[in-house]
mmCIF file of C-alpha atoms in Angstrom:
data_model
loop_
_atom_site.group_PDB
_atom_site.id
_atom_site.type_symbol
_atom_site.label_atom_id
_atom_site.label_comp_id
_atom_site.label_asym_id
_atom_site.label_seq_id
_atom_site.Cartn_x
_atom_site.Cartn_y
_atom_site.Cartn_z
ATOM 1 C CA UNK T 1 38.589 45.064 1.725
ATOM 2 C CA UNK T 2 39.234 43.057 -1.057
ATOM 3 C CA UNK T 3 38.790 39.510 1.257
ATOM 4 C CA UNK T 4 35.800 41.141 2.591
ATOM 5 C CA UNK T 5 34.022 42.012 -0.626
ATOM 6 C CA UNK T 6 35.199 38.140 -2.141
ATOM 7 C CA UNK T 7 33.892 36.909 1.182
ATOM 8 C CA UNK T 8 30.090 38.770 0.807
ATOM 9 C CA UNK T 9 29.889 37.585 -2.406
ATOM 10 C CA UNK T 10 30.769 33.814 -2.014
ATOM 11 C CA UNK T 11 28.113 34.219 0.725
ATOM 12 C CA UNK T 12 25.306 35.312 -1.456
ATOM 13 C CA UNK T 13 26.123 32.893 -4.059
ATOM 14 C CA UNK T 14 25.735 29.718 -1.612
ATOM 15 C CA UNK T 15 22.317 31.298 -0.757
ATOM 16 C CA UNK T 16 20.700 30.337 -3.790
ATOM 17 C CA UNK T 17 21.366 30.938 -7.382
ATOM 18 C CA UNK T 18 18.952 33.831 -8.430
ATOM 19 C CA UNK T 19 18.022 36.648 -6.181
ATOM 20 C CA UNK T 20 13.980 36.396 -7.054
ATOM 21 C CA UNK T 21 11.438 33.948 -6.831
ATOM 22 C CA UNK T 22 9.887 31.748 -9.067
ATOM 23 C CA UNK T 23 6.827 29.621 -9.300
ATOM 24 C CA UNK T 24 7.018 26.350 -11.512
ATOM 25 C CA UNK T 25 3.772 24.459 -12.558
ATOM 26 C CA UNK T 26 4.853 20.757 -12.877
ATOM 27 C CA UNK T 27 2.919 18.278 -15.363
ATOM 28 C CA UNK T 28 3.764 14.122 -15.276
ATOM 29 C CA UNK T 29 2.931 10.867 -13.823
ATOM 30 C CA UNK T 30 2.224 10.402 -10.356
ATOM 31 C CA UNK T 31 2.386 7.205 -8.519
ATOM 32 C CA UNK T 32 0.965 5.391 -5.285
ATOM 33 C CA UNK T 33 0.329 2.234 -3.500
ATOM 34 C CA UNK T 34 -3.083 1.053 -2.527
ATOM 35 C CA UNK T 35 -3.435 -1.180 -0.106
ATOM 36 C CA UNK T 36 -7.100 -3.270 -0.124
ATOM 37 C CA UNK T 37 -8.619 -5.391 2.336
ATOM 38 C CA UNK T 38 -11.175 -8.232 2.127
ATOM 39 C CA UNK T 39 -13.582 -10.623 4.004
ATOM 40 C CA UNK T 40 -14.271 -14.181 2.938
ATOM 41 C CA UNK T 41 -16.045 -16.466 4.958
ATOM 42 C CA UNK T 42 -16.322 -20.448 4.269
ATOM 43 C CA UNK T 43 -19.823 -22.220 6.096
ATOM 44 C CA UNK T 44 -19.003 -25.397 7.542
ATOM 45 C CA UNK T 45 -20.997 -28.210 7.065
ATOM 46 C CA UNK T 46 -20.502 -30.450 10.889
ATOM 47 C CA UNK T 47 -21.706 -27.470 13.276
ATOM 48 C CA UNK T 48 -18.424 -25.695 13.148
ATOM 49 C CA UNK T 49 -18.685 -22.058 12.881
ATOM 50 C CA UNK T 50 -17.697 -20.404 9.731
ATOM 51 C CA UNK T 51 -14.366 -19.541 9.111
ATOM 52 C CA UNK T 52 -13.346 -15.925 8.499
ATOM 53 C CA UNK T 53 -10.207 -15.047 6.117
ATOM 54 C CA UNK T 54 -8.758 -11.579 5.382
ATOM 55 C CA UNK T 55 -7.176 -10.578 2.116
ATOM 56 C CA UNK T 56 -4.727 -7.685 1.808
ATOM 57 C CA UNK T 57 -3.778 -6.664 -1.545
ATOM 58 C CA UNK T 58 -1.541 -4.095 -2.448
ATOM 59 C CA UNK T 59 -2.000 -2.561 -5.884
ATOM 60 C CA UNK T 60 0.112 0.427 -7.898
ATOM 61 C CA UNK T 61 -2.265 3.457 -8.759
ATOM 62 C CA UNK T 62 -1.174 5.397 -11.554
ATOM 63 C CA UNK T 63 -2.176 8.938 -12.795
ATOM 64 C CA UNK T 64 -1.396 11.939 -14.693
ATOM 65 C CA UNK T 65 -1.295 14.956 -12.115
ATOM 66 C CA UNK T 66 0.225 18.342 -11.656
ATOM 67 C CA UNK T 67 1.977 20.384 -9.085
ATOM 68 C CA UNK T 68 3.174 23.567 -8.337
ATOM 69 C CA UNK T 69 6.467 25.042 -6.603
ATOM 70 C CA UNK T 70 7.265 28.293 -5.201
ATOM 71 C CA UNK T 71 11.294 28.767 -4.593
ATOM 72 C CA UNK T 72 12.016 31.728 -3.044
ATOM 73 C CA UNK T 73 15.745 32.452 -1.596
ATOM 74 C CA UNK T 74 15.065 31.087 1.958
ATOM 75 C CA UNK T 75 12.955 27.432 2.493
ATOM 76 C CA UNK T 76 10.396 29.061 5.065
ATOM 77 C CA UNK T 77 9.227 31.377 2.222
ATOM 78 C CA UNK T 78 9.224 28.607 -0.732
ATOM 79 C CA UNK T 79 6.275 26.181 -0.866
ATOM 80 C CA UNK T 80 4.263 23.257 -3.061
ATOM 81 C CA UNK T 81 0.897 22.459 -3.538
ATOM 82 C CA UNK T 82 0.205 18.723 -3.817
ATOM 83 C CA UNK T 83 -2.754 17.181 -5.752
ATOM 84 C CA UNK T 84 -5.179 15.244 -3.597
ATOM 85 C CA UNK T 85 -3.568 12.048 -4.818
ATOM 86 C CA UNK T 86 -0.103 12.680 -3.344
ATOM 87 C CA UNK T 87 -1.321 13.930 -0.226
ATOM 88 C CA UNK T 88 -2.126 10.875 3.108
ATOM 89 C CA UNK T 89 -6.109 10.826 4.379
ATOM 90 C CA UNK T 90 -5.185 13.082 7.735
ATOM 91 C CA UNK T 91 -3.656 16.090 5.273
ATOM 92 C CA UNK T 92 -6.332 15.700 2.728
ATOM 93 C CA UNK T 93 -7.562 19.400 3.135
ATOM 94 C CA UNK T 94 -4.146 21.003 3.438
ATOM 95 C CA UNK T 95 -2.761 21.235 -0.331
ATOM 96 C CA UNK T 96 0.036 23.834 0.272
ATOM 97 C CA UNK T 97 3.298 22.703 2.460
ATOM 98 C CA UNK T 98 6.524 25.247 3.410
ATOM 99 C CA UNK T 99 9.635 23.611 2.878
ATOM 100 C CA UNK T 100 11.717 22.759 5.240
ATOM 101 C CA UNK T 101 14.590 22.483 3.453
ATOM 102 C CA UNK T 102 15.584 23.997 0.077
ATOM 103 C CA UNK T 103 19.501 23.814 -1.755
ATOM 104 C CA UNK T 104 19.846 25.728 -5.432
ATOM 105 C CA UNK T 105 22.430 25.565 -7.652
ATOM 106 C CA UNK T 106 23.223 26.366 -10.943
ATOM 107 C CA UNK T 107 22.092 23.036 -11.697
ATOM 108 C CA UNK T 108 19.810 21.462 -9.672
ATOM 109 C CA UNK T 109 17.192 22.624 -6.791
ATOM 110 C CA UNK T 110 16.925 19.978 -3.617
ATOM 111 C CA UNK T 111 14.054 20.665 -1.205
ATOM 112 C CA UNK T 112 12.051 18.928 1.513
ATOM 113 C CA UNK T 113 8.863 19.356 3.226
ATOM 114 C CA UNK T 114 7.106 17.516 6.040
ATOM 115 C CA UNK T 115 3.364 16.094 5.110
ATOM 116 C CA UNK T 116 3.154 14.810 8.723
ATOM 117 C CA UNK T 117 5.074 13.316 11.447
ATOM 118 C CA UNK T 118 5.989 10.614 9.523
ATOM 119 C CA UNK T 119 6.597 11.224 6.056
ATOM 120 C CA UNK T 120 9.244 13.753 4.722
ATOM 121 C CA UNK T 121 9.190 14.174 0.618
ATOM 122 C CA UNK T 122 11.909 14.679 -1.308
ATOM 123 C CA UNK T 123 11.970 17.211 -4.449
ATOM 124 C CA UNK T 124 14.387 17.349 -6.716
ATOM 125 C CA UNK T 125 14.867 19.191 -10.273
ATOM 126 C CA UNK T 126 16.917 19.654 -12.460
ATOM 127 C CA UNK T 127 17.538 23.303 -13.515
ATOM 128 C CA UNK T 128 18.978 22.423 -17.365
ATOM 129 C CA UNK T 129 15.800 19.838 -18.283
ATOM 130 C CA UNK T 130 13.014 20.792 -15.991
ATOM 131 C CA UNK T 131 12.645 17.176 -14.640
ATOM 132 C CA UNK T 132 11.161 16.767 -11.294
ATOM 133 C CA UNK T 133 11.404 13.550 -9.511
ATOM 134 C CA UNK T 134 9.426 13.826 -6.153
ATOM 135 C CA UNK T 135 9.524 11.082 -3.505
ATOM 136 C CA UNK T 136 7.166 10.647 -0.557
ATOM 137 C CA UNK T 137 3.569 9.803 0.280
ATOM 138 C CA UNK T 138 3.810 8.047 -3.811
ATOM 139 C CA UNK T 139 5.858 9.621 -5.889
ATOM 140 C CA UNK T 140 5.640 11.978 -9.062
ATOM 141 C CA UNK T 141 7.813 12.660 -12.134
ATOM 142 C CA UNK T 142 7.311 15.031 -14.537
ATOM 143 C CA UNK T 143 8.266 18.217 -16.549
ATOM 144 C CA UNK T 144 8.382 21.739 -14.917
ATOM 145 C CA UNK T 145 7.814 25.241 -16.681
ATOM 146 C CA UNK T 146 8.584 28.557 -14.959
ATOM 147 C CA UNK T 147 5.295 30.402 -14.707
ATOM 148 C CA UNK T 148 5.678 34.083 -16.764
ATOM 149 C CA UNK T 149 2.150 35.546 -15.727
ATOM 150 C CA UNK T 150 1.341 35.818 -12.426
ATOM 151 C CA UNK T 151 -1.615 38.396 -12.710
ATOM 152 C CA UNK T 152 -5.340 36.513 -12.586
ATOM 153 C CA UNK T 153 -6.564 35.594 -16.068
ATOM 154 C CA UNK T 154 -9.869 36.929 -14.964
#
């Protein structure tokens, strides 16, 4: 009884370290890379048609932001909602993702989510600080708060 009881409880540790949910609201600097593209054209003076160049410029986008985080004990309940900025042109009207991955500890809290085929974020924050370092479509880093009041202001 004894093994079984040690066993149960080892069990619901690994599962997460709290039993309810919480919602964080996540303030910092986000990050992403533009990429632009130009046309220059150069008239030729012997008949020759012009000649047409192409520029591509990549440039580093920086902006304060916020996000916010749902954990719940299981990933397919837990969820974030990513400002516009963080988010690739074909997702643009989705804001809230499920995760598809989520490990707590008494420490730290490891999740994943998938913005599209291709790209697969990485969250991760630390449970002692509140730092959030998110990697993905850009990336974001920041400071997160545990959100008390959940009832509508209004």
């Amino acid at each position: 009884m004894k093994k079984i009881t040690i066993t149960l409880l080892s069990l619901l540790m690994s599962m997460g370290a709290w039993a309810d949910s919480i919602t964080l609201v996540c303030e910092g600097l986000g990050q992403r890379t533009e990429t632009n593209y130009s046309n220059s054209y150069q008239n030729n003076t012997g008949g020759e048609l012009p000649k047409t160049y192409q520029t591509v410029s990549k440039s580093t986008k920086q902006f304060n932001t916020s996000m916010t985080l749902h954990i719940d004990t299981t990933a397919k309940s837990s969820w974030i909602k990513l400002p516009n900025q963080l988010r690739p042109f074909v997702v643009r009207n989705q804001e809230q993702f499920f995760f598809t991955e989520l490990n707590t500890s008494e420490d730290e809290i490891k999740a994943r989510f998938k913005l599209n085929m291709v790209h697969k974020p990485k969250i991760s924050i630390d449970r002692l600080t509140g730092k959030i370092d998110y990697r993905g479509w850009g990336s974001f880093t920041g400071d997160c708060n545990k959100l008390e009041n959940l009832e509508k202001k209004f």
